[in-house]
XYZ file of C-alpha atoms in Angstrom:
746
model
C 25.217 -0.754 43.300
C 22.580 1.089 41.322
C 20.854 4.308 42.242
C 17.141 3.544 42.400
C 15.179 5.694 39.985
C 11.564 5.962 40.981
C 10.653 7.373 37.554
C 11.461 3.989 36.017
C 8.796 2.343 38.065
C 6.269 2.522 36.203
C -25.323 -4.783 66.097
C -28.087 -4.126 66.565
C -28.399 -4.479 70.412
C -28.595 -8.019 71.665
C -29.717 -9.391 74.985
C -27.223 -11.220 77.170
C -28.478 -14.551 75.924
C -28.374 -13.708 72.257
C -25.477 -14.112 69.857
C -24.997 -11.633 67.035
C -23.096 -12.154 63.802
C -23.102 -10.899 60.278
C -25.071 -13.688 58.639
C -27.332 -14.885 61.427
C -28.163 -11.778 63.429
C -31.205 -12.213 65.539
C -31.070 -15.960 66.104
C -31.607 -16.758 69.752
C -28.903 -18.668 71.610
C -30.818 -21.601 73.058
C -28.248 -24.313 73.434
C -25.988 -23.258 76.294
C -26.515 -23.789 79.996
C -25.689 -20.731 82.058
C -22.451 -22.071 83.514
C -20.005 -20.035 85.534
C -16.655 -19.266 83.884
C -15.417 -18.118 87.257
C -17.863 -17.363 90.017
C -19.494 -13.996 89.359
C -17.301 -13.175 86.335
C -18.413 -15.157 83.286
C -21.686 -13.359 82.618
C -19.863 -10.017 82.522
C -17.305 -11.107 79.916
C -17.778 -10.969 76.168
C -17.339 -14.365 74.530
C -16.413 -15.001 70.903
C -16.224 -17.942 68.486
C -12.665 -18.817 67.351
C -13.947 -20.027 63.954
C -16.432 -17.187 63.428
C -15.099 -14.045 65.166
C -18.164 -12.093 64.064
C -20.145 -14.112 66.614
C -20.075 -12.499 70.064
C -22.144 -12.939 73.207
C -22.104 -11.763 76.808
C -21.335 -14.826 78.907
C -20.464 -18.395 77.817
C -22.420 -20.255 75.170
C -22.070 -21.924 71.797
C -21.741 -20.535 68.289
C -25.005 -20.659 66.300
C -23.009 -21.220 63.102
C -20.564 -24.017 63.967
C -21.871 -25.049 67.385
C -18.452 -24.723 69.028
C -18.036 -23.354 72.524
C -17.428 -19.623 72.672
C -14.248 -18.347 74.307
C -13.599 -15.143 76.289
C -12.669 -12.336 73.901
C -10.031 -11.086 76.325
C -7.840 -13.794 77.776
C -7.531 -13.530 81.554
C -4.316 -14.061 83.502
C -6.110 -16.485 85.788
C -7.541 -18.947 83.317
C -10.350 -20.010 85.633
C -12.555 -22.991 84.971
C -13.757 -23.488 81.421
C -17.504 -24.202 81.778
C -17.668 -26.136 78.500
C -14.718 -28.316 79.470
C -16.145 -28.957 82.943
C -19.590 -29.822 81.556
C -18.299 -32.113 78.793
C -15.901 -33.860 81.180
C -18.770 -34.607 83.570
C -20.935 -35.896 80.715
C -18.060 -38.022 79.388
C -17.433 -39.703 82.752
C -21.165 -40.340 83.159
C -21.482 -41.842 79.683
C -18.383 -43.996 80.192
C -19.914 -45.537 83.332
C -22.964 -46.655 81.320
C -21.292 -47.375 77.964
C -18.785 -49.965 79.194
C -21.431 -52.348 80.640
C -23.658 -51.610 77.637
C -20.886 -52.719 75.300
C -20.359 -55.920 77.337
C -24.069 -56.713 77.321
C -24.486 -56.003 73.594
C -21.425 -58.069 72.676
C -21.909 -60.820 75.266
C -22.066 -63.584 72.665
C -18.966 -62.274 70.821
C -16.550 -61.829 73.747
C -14.614 -65.091 74.389
C -14.195 -64.682 78.157
C -17.625 -63.193 78.738
C -19.729 -66.336 79.015
C -22.915 -64.964 80.550
C -25.858 -65.709 78.271
C -28.720 -63.229 78.521
C -32.128 -63.922 76.903
C -32.836 -61.574 74.015
C -35.857 -59.939 75.660
C -33.963 -59.110 78.847
C -30.869 -58.186 76.854
C -32.731 -55.600 74.779
C -34.393 -54.026 77.854
C -31.037 -53.904 79.647
C -29.425 -52.205 76.647
C -32.286 -49.694 76.528
C -31.823 -48.976 80.249
C -28.061 -48.424 79.874
C -28.169 -46.461 76.586
C -30.972 -44.028 77.389
C -29.087 -41.927 80.022
C -26.079 -41.711 77.714
C -28.047 -40.613 74.666
C -30.585 -38.348 76.348
C -28.347 -36.718 78.995
C -24.700 -37.066 77.963
C -25.558 -36.490 74.299
C -28.068 -33.726 74.987
C -25.717 -30.847 73.932
C -25.191 -32.529 70.553
C -28.918 -32.838 69.869
C -29.482 -29.318 71.145
C -26.831 -27.832 68.866
C -27.864 -30.059 65.985
C -31.442 -28.768 66.211
C -30.148 -25.200 66.515
C -28.114 -25.686 63.337
C -31.233 -26.799 61.457
C -33.258 -23.842 62.742
C -30.595 -21.319 61.727
C -29.737 -23.203 58.496
C -26.091 -23.430 59.538
C -25.537 -27.179 59.289
C -22.386 -28.277 61.105
C -20.634 -31.154 62.847
C -23.351 -31.425 65.489
C -25.984 -31.823 62.777
C -24.258 -34.990 61.605
C -23.633 -36.361 65.103
C -27.230 -35.754 66.154
C -28.565 -37.419 63.011
C -26.262 -40.436 63.248
C -26.714 -41.212 66.949
C -30.383 -40.213 66.944
C -31.241 -42.565 64.098
C -29.313 -45.435 65.731
C -30.999 -44.938 69.118
C -34.585 -44.423 67.948
C -34.303 -47.267 65.428
C -33.216 -49.551 68.279
C -35.952 -48.210 70.555
C -38.568 -49.010 67.934
C -37.065 -52.473 67.425
C -37.216 -53.114 71.182
C -40.781 -51.944 71.789
C -42.418 -52.904 68.465
C -40.326 -55.655 66.774
C -43.363 -56.914 64.842
C -43.347 -53.744 62.724
C -40.137 -54.842 60.972
C -40.285 -57.190 57.929
C -38.168 -60.338 57.806
C -35.433 -58.806 55.688
C -34.614 -56.510 58.646
C -33.985 -59.501 60.942
C -30.843 -61.546 61.529
C -30.362 -65.307 61.313
C -31.950 -65.748 64.770
C -35.044 -63.870 63.654
C -34.282 -60.839 65.792
C -34.118 -57.188 64.705
C -30.498 -56.020 65.320
C -30.072 -53.299 67.969
C -27.585 -50.445 67.800
C -27.829 -48.974 71.293
C -24.123 -49.578 71.874
C -23.225 -47.730 68.654
C -25.228 -44.652 69.666
C -23.881 -44.645 73.239
C -20.246 -45.343 72.398
C -20.251 -42.791 69.574
C -21.496 -40.143 72.029
C -18.885 -41.208 74.574
C -16.067 -41.024 72.050
C -17.224 -37.683 70.647
C -17.374 -36.300 74.191
C -13.823 -37.537 74.737
C -12.773 -35.804 71.516
C -14.457 -32.580 72.645
C -12.682 -32.722 76.012
C -9.300 -33.229 74.321
C -10.055 -30.461 71.827
C -11.116 -27.958 74.504
C -7.992 -28.671 76.526
C -5.814 -28.205 73.451
C -7.621 -24.999 72.467
C -6.985 -23.523 75.917
C -3.242 -23.811 75.262
C -3.450 -21.473 72.259
C -3.869 -18.526 74.660
C -0.777 -19.453 76.651
C 1.331 -16.771 74.933
C -0.971 -13.986 76.097
C -1.196 -15.436 79.598
C 2.595 -15.527 79.699
C 2.682 -11.844 78.775
C 0.021 -10.971 81.332
C 1.952 -12.868 83.981
C 5.024 -10.707 83.377
C 3.511 -7.628 85.016
C 4.531 -7.141 88.661
C 1.810 -6.804 91.277
C 3.423 -4.091 93.467
C 6.047 -1.346 93.189
C 8.089 0.940 95.453
C 6.884 4.533 95.238
C 9.350 7.254 96.284
C 7.816 10.332 97.929
C 9.308 13.847 98.070
C 10.562 13.313 101.623
C 12.476 10.199 100.532
C 10.036 7.658 101.949
C 9.567 4.443 99.991
C 6.122 2.843 100.179
C 5.025 -0.364 98.477
C 1.836 0.222 96.491
C -0.274 -1.910 94.104
C 0.663 -1.475 90.472
C -2.866 -0.180 89.725
C -2.310 2.881 91.932
C 0.713 4.217 90.026
C 0.036 7.575 88.386
C 1.881 9.300 85.542
C 4.683 11.362 87.069
C 5.169 9.133 90.124
C 8.746 8.272 91.066
C 9.458 4.581 91.582
C 12.535 2.852 93.020
C 13.578 -0.311 91.193
C 15.924 -2.619 93.065
C 18.228 -5.290 91.579
C 16.310 -8.327 90.373
C 12.936 -6.556 90.532
C 10.538 -6.110 87.626
C 10.107 -2.589 86.312
C 6.523 -1.627 87.228
C 5.448 0.602 84.303
C 6.883 2.386 81.272
C 9.008 5.366 82.155
C 12.420 7.007 82.139
C 15.439 6.690 84.451
C 15.931 9.706 86.747
C 18.953 8.532 88.727
C 21.177 5.488 88.926
C 22.067 2.977 86.240
C 21.681 -0.730 85.535
C 21.435 -3.460 82.940
C 17.874 -4.510 82.123
C 16.768 -7.852 80.704
C 14.207 -6.989 77.999
C 14.057 -10.486 76.477
C 10.415 -11.043 77.457
C 9.442 -8.067 75.271
C 12.022 -8.129 72.464
C 13.087 -11.787 72.433
C 16.741 -10.656 72.647
C 18.743 -12.246 75.491
C 21.442 -9.554 75.871
C 20.704 -7.071 78.726
C 20.416 -3.403 77.750
C 22.281 -0.675 79.628
C 20.058 1.973 81.201
C 21.461 5.359 82.205
C 19.871 8.643 83.283
C 17.319 9.577 80.618
C 17.045 6.031 79.220
C 13.525 4.701 78.619
C 12.493 1.601 80.547
C 9.616 -0.754 79.842
C 7.199 -2.215 82.352
C 7.559 -5.953 83.143
C 11.212 -6.111 82.058
C 13.668 -7.299 84.728
C 16.256 -5.061 86.366
C 19.791 -6.390 86.676
C 22.400 -5.646 89.350
C 21.958 -1.893 89.718
C 19.258 0.163 91.426
C 17.638 3.261 89.944
C 14.794 5.715 90.375
C 12.410 6.124 87.456
C 9.526 8.404 86.559
C 6.297 6.780 85.364
C 5.341 7.933 81.865
C 2.708 5.383 80.833
C 0.499 3.385 83.187
C -2.419 0.953 82.992
C -3.675 0.250 79.495
C -1.143 2.697 77.996
C 1.915 0.606 78.825
C 3.715 -1.291 76.102
C 2.808 -4.621 77.685
C -0.906 -3.745 77.711
C -0.741 -2.594 74.100
C 0.999 -5.836 73.109
C -1.655 -7.955 74.812
C -4.440 -5.962 73.129
C -2.847 -6.160 69.685
C -2.173 -9.895 69.930
C -5.735 -10.571 71.107
C -7.153 -8.672 68.120
C -4.818 -10.436 65.690
C -5.758 -13.863 67.034
C -9.438 -13.197 66.368
C -8.938 -11.865 62.827
C -9.371 -13.965 59.701
C -6.735 -14.685 57.089
C -7.709 -14.626 53.390
C -6.814 -18.329 53.125
C -9.714 -19.007 55.495
C -12.117 -18.188 52.646
C -11.300 -21.515 50.977
C -12.235 -23.468 54.103
C -15.390 -21.362 54.508
C -16.518 -22.066 50.959
C -15.955 -25.806 51.342
C -17.664 -25.887 54.754
C -20.777 -24.164 53.413
C -21.424 -27.140 51.076
C -19.885 -29.814 53.267
C -22.706 -30.941 55.586
C -25.445 -31.036 52.901
C -23.066 -33.059 50.723
C -22.419 -35.522 53.565
C -26.153 -35.943 54.247
C -26.807 -36.634 50.554
C -23.856 -39.049 50.484
C -25.261 -40.868 53.510
C -28.655 -41.269 51.827
C -27.060 -42.469 48.578
C -24.924 -44.919 50.576
C -28.042 -46.455 52.136
C -29.789 -46.709 48.747
C -26.772 -48.353 47.075
C -26.400 -50.937 49.841
C -30.127 -51.736 49.738
C -30.052 -52.212 45.965
C -26.727 -54.000 45.516
C -25.431 -54.938 48.948
C -25.213 -58.460 50.468
C -27.573 -59.771 53.095
C -28.681 -58.483 55.493
C -28.971 -55.502 53.148
C -30.834 -53.200 55.535
C -28.307 -53.778 58.308
C -25.424 -52.977 56.004
C -27.241 -49.966 54.575
C -28.048 -48.639 58.032
C -24.548 -49.046 59.507
C -22.727 -47.555 56.533
C -25.100 -44.598 56.269
C -24.564 -43.840 59.983
C -20.784 -44.257 59.589
C -20.783 -41.653 56.802
C -22.649 -39.181 59.009
C -20.335 -39.715 61.973
C -16.934 -39.722 60.293
C -17.377 -36.409 58.464
C -15.841 -33.561 60.452
C -16.285 -29.977 59.208
C -14.916 -28.904 62.590
C -11.373 -29.918 61.608
C -11.683 -27.875 58.422
C -12.885 -24.817 60.308
C -10.174 -25.058 62.961
C -7.308 -25.415 60.477
C -6.651 -21.688 60.044
C -7.710 -19.947 63.297
C -5.764 -22.314 65.554
C -2.524 -21.667 63.649
C -3.192 -17.917 63.622
C -3.728 -17.880 67.393
C -0.542 -19.809 68.146
C 1.529 -17.978 65.507
C 0.613 -14.453 66.615
C 1.266 -15.418 70.221
C 4.665 -16.801 69.254
C 5.463 -13.540 67.460
C 4.558 -11.482 70.527
C 7.066 -13.446 72.602
C 9.739 -12.411 70.101
C 8.811 -8.745 69.829
C 6.867 -9.149 66.561
C 3.317 -7.787 66.808
C 0.831 -8.408 64.019
C -2.372 -6.388 63.897
C -4.304 -8.942 61.862
C -4.048 -12.335 60.202
C -4.111 -10.826 56.707
C -0.750 -9.113 57.256
C 0.693 -12.396 58.528
C -0.376 -14.138 55.329
C 0.730 -11.299 53.046
C 4.177 -11.032 54.660
C 5.067 -14.473 53.315
C 4.385 -13.306 49.757
C 6.473 -10.108 49.633
C 9.170 -9.815 46.976
C 10.277 -6.242 47.723
C 11.287 -4.616 51.003
C 11.491 -0.823 51.095
C 13.335 0.577 54.113
C 13.891 4.021 55.520
C 17.512 4.782 56.447
C 17.447 6.702 59.708
C 16.288 4.567 62.600
C 15.790 1.513 60.406
C 19.177 0.741 58.871
C 20.971 3.049 61.289
C 20.753 3.432 65.056
C 18.537 6.504 64.720
C 20.579 8.265 67.425
C 22.930 10.506 65.425
C 25.605 12.534 67.158
C 27.234 15.772 66.125
C 30.687 14.771 64.906
C 32.135 18.005 63.477
C 31.381 21.677 62.879
C 32.998 23.492 59.945
C 32.906 27.290 60.131
C 32.888 29.926 57.368
C 33.148 33.714 57.229
C 34.652 34.016 60.727
C 31.624 32.556 62.558
C 32.622 30.550 65.638
C 31.547 26.972 66.406
C 29.601 28.086 69.470
C 27.743 30.741 67.471
C 26.824 28.214 64.784
C 25.658 25.757 67.439
C 23.688 28.480 69.218
C 21.723 29.492 66.142
C 21.205 25.894 64.966
C 20.006 24.690 68.398
C 17.680 27.679 68.728
C 16.093 26.885 65.385
C 15.764 23.159 66.148
C 14.781 23.572 69.807
C 11.218 22.256 69.421
C 11.935 19.583 66.812
C 11.770 15.827 67.587
C 13.816 14.837 64.531
C 16.878 12.678 65.352
C 19.207 15.174 63.651
C 17.704 18.003 65.681
C 18.224 16.055 68.903
C 21.908 15.571 67.988
C 22.371 19.343 67.726
C 20.427 20.058 70.912
C 22.346 17.434 72.913
C 25.669 18.885 71.803
C 24.481 22.386 72.774
C 23.570 21.102 76.238
C 26.991 19.509 76.640
C 28.639 22.833 75.848
C 26.132 24.631 78.133
C 24.991 26.814 75.257
C 21.710 28.643 75.821
C 19.225 28.953 72.985
C 17.939 32.289 71.712
C 14.447 33.607 71.041
C 13.062 32.208 67.771
C 10.141 33.514 65.687
C 8.611 33.095 62.214
C 9.748 29.462 62.155
C 8.916 27.693 58.901
C 9.575 24.068 57.992
C 10.056 23.352 54.290
C 9.563 19.599 53.592
C 12.659 17.909 52.254
C 14.783 21.048 52.670
C 14.974 22.293 56.247
C 14.068 25.205 58.521
C 14.088 28.977 58.208
C 13.259 31.522 60.876
C 14.259 34.563 62.896
C 16.724 33.887 65.718
C 17.499 36.836 67.963
C 16.372 39.116 65.133
C 18.612 37.519 62.491
C 17.397 35.493 59.494
C 18.662 31.904 59.722
C 18.482 28.980 57.258
C 19.365 25.416 58.317
C 19.064 22.570 55.854
C 20.379 21.359 52.517
C 21.892 23.092 49.499
C 18.490 23.579 47.864
C 17.165 25.505 50.864
C 20.116 27.877 51.145
C 20.332 28.490 47.375
C 16.633 29.328 47.210
C 17.297 32.118 49.769
C 20.222 33.599 47.871
C 23.078 31.997 49.808
C 26.266 31.145 47.876
C 27.038 27.525 48.789
C 29.822 26.489 46.385
C 32.590 26.403 49.005
C 30.310 24.730 51.555
C 29.337 21.997 49.083
C 32.939 21.134 48.239
C 33.775 20.520 51.891
C 30.476 18.779 52.665
C 30.854 16.247 49.852
C 34.126 14.939 51.304
C 32.459 13.752 54.520
C 29.165 12.842 52.911
C 30.985 10.241 50.837
C 31.928 8.589 54.142
C 28.285 8.351 55.088
C 27.982 11.394 57.338
C 25.050 13.763 57.066
C 25.574 17.494 56.614
C 23.334 20.410 57.577
C 24.245 23.759 56.082
C 23.703 26.912 58.157
C 23.374 30.484 56.818
C 22.929 33.610 58.938
C 21.539 36.737 57.259
C 21.920 34.939 53.895
C 25.664 34.445 54.453
C 27.326 31.001 54.653
C 28.071 30.382 58.333
C 28.923 26.723 58.815
C 28.245 23.037 58.310
C 27.128 20.692 61.068
C 28.128 17.079 60.400
C 26.267 14.241 62.099
C 27.071 10.552 62.124
C 24.444 7.861 62.620
C 26.074 4.428 63.053
C 24.666 1.536 61.059
C 23.054 -1.115 63.260
C 25.191 -4.185 63.746
C 22.359 -6.445 62.626
C 21.552 -4.591 59.401
C 23.979 -6.447 57.132
C 22.856 -9.856 58.439
C 19.190 -9.000 57.877
C 19.734 -7.728 54.340
C 21.732 -10.856 53.515
C 18.751 -12.960 54.644
C 16.354 -11.141 52.310
C 18.754 -11.391 49.396
C 18.935 -15.153 49.933
C 15.116 -15.203 49.802
C 15.176 -13.268 46.478
C 13.502 -10.288 48.153
C 14.723 -6.998 46.705
C 15.787 -4.414 49.312
C 15.379 -0.723 48.406
C 16.569 2.116 50.644
C 14.799 5.469 50.674
C 16.223 8.496 52.460
C 15.931 12.251 52.608
C 19.735 12.519 52.702
C 21.731 13.705 49.716
C 23.041 11.273 47.136
C 26.608 11.097 48.476
C 25.560 10.121 52.016
C 22.888 7.746 50.746
C 25.286 5.990 48.375
C 27.891 5.545 51.116
C 25.339 3.906 53.435
C 23.832 1.824 50.620
C 27.251 0.404 49.738
C 28.029 -0.415 53.364
C 24.814 -2.395 53.917
C 24.650 -3.813 50.357
C 21.059 -2.922 49.465
C 19.913 -3.596 45.890
C 19.089 0.023 45.113
C 18.413 3.374 46.745
C 16.874 6.756 46.176
C 18.067 9.902 47.936
C 16.517 13.286 48.770
C 13.108 11.659 48.961
C 10.268 13.859 50.180
C 7.590 12.252 52.425
C 4.914 12.103 49.731
C 7.453 10.674 47.282
C 7.800 7.525 49.405
C 4.150 6.740 48.878
C 4.502 7.293 45.136
C 7.421 4.878 44.961
C 5.423 2.209 46.818
C 2.509 2.700 44.408
C 4.811 2.462 41.371
C 6.296 -0.790 42.617
C 2.820 -2.199 43.162
C 1.797 -1.233 39.626
C 4.704 -3.366 38.403
C 3.058 -6.308 40.143
C 5.424 -6.405 43.102
C 4.276 -7.211 46.641
C 5.847 -4.545 48.792
C 6.669 -4.350 52.489
C 7.705 -0.962 53.849
C 9.675 -0.514 57.075
C 10.042 2.848 58.770
C 9.811 4.671 62.076
C 9.056 8.317 61.429
C 6.005 10.518 60.916
C 7.056 11.007 57.302
C 6.908 7.220 56.813
C 3.229 6.924 57.817
C 1.688 7.426 54.322
C 4.048 4.876 52.764
C 3.450 2.389 55.597
C -0.288 2.651 55.042
C 0.014 2.236 51.262
C 2.365 -0.777 51.315
C 1.020 -4.333 51.157
C 2.634 -4.801 54.563
C 3.611 -1.774 56.638
C 6.270 -2.509 59.274
C 6.812 0.029 62.033
C 9.811 -0.006 64.322
C 8.529 0.064 67.896
C 11.136 2.689 68.723
C 9.474 5.066 66.256
C 6.568 7.470 66.445
C 2.988 6.613 67.394
C 1.790 7.796 63.973
C 4.071 5.333 62.186
C 3.013 2.504 64.496
C -0.685 3.237 63.955
C -0.198 3.223 60.164
C 1.561 -0.148 60.082
C 0.178 -3.676 60.113
C 3.298 -5.147 61.754
C 5.057 -3.546 64.720
C 8.526 -4.520 65.914
C 9.010 -3.866 69.612
C 12.734 -3.534 69.002
C 13.634 -1.243 66.106
C 15.817 -3.732 64.317
C 15.814 -5.246 60.828
C 16.303 -8.682 62.365
C 12.782 -8.193 63.693
C 11.593 -8.161 60.076
C 13.529 -11.389 59.518
C 11.710 -12.936 62.486
C 8.374 -11.666 61.178
C 9.043 -13.141 57.740
C 10.087 -16.500 59.220
C 6.995 -16.488 61.440
C 4.782 -15.792 58.422
C 6.359 -18.612 56.424
C 6.101 -21.152 59.234
C 2.559 -20.182 60.212
C 1.287 -20.336 56.642
C 3.045 -23.689 56.155
C 1.316 -24.918 59.314
C -2.067 -23.711 58.034
C -1.571 -25.528 54.747
C -0.648 -28.683 56.639
C -3.832 -28.365 58.690
C -5.987 -27.820 55.606
C -4.302 -30.794 53.938
C -4.998 -32.970 56.983
C -8.641 -31.881 57.063
C -9.219 -32.251 53.311
C -7.441 -35.607 53.044
C -9.188 -36.937 56.129
C -12.627 -36.153 54.738
C -11.732 -37.122 51.171
C -10.639 -40.585 52.334
C -12.827 -41.049 55.399
C -16.248 -40.527 53.836
C -15.768 -42.992 50.920
C -14.309 -45.623 53.276
C -17.237 -45.176 55.672
C -19.604 -45.553 52.722
C -18.032 -48.974 52.009
C -15.955 -48.292 48.915
C -13.324 -50.835 50.061
C -15.833 -53.621 50.670
C -15.936 -55.047 47.105
C -12.122 -55.364 47.104
C -11.213 -56.196 50.718
C -14.447 -57.037 52.505
C -13.649 -54.258 54.995
C -16.423 -52.105 56.464
C -15.932 -49.182 58.849
C -18.006 -49.444 62.009
C -19.769 -46.233 63.154
C -17.847 -46.598 66.427
C -14.494 -46.462 64.648
C -15.834 -43.612 62.518
C -16.484 -41.620 65.714
C -12.911 -42.273 66.886
C -11.535 -41.035 63.568
C -13.784 -37.962 63.628
C -12.625 -36.956 67.110
C -8.971 -37.522 66.291
C -9.188 -35.326 63.181
C -9.916 -32.164 65.183
C -7.358 -33.035 67.844
C -4.692 -33.666 65.170
C -5.307 -30.249 63.580
C -5.020 -28.480 66.935
C -1.971 -30.533 67.888
C -0.253 -29.582 64.640
C -1.014 -25.890 65.271
C 0.486 -26.134 68.761
C 3.782 -27.243 67.213
C 4.323 -23.601 66.286
C 5.023 -22.849 69.934
C 8.308 -24.748 69.659
C 9.421 -23.246 66.350
C 12.595 -21.125 66.219
C 12.616 -17.643 64.708
């Protein structure tokens, strides 16, 4: 065990029908029918693009950058009817009704059991009749979004689909109405110009099917938040002063109300137990299955489930202030944030569609110049196949889908991430800096012993110490105050109170000058502490903390406090050691106490008597060495270090200041929560890389095959119809892979 030496470290306003985003502000949203998300609700909700969270709009619509359907920014408990899914499902069914007979008519001479022979003139008119509703109505959203992408210069998947199906349909239309315009080298062996109505119609049908599957899969990514929202009870039993119990809606509960919670009922809001006792199942918030005992004064959390006992509680936080509401808000924000790894996909996507269009043109030219007869037919089909198979959508979905599922999974296990960047960075840490009190230890110290000097009594020492600490929220102060209450000791009038960081308190108590703190504080006020130090060191070496008390500059006594180490601390530290992550403990305690705790939990190094600003300096020094640092703490004095660290981790049992300064919040103040967060980061980032690999490999292989690169060696060509199947499956496969995170174990 080494003692860690820090010195060695070296919008503008938009109308309701206008989307706004950073790179395309001001472009009108023209491509979305005003569908109802839920009768009377949709137009009053803000919608957002999962791939481009900077794009927002009041009411449903499509993203002007990628063309994807926007989603509600705030997930609702009642999912309602997705207007995009409903519309695309209706268009798919309609197109299927026309596409099946169209396929049979177009392939009548190639289907063995389909012996009906239709004259070419009638056949072409029949195909035109069947294909037109599919292309012009079912495929209308694709052409609409494709045109929008050209206008805004944000070429996307719908640009390629519109070009491919549009060219196939209008080429066939021209061949049907004006066949004499085409030279002989465009005609087949029968002297007819080939028609591609079935390709255009079936491609649209298959793409619609892919969109329906994708939208259904995307809706599942919000299941974690809906699960959390569904935890909240609808009603609660309010207890009035006369003892009456009245059932009221949860929305009517006010801070200070008294609520009766019966066995098996959900706790309505955050509060504290006033009377009674029970065991409470908090697994839906913390992910831990073991019920927690609740006694008088114990905090309780809304939406957790009461066990066998009944109790009366006082409401402390209601509405949007409850822990459950804060969790839902934080998860929603994290799901819409962008991870740094997304930049790679963004850079590729920005060049992707123009590259595909150029590739399609080059494909047609190569087939015309060097392809076999009929050259124009081959050129046309392969150029369309290239346009259809390319799917920038899969590339864009690779990261945000995994982020949405991963952050939701974390919330179900008590791990809250404020943004995707912290999720990505957490995987890369090589150093974990932890505070001692409340992080490695329970954070609920108790007064274990009082040693008196100079004929002062224990009660007198406790009286003066409790009076000085009466207004403090520090865990050590609470230990003294609780012991004073047990002994029914009344505090005295205190004045001129002064807190000296890293040393302790001085002030006037009942007209007498009192110092309470460490050796440095008492010595600086002229108190002789030699005898006190000798006794204090004996217990400090066992891990107990000591607070020295002087009255009128005379040694009065020592108050010893013990703060048990959490049972899970050793297991968590062992995990990080196995991952080659260095664990450093920082504490304001003296060296003897710090060393005793450090040896018990087996951290790599420690530093004692650390002042609040020193923690930040240590983090900065580690970062200068090139280390990626995560800092875990729960106190006000940890806030600067949490903010400076690469990843700040706040224990949910800590102060609001610490939680606000951190990028990761653990609902349960436990180091195993950090283990879960690290595992979640690793698995989510692995999932993202898998998705990016799938998208890159798909496009890297799909486009050349569609262009006909295998033809010289195998004689194989990829039909535009099969290209559309592959394109649809690529997006669905990426989303399906992201959804696997829901089943992962932390």
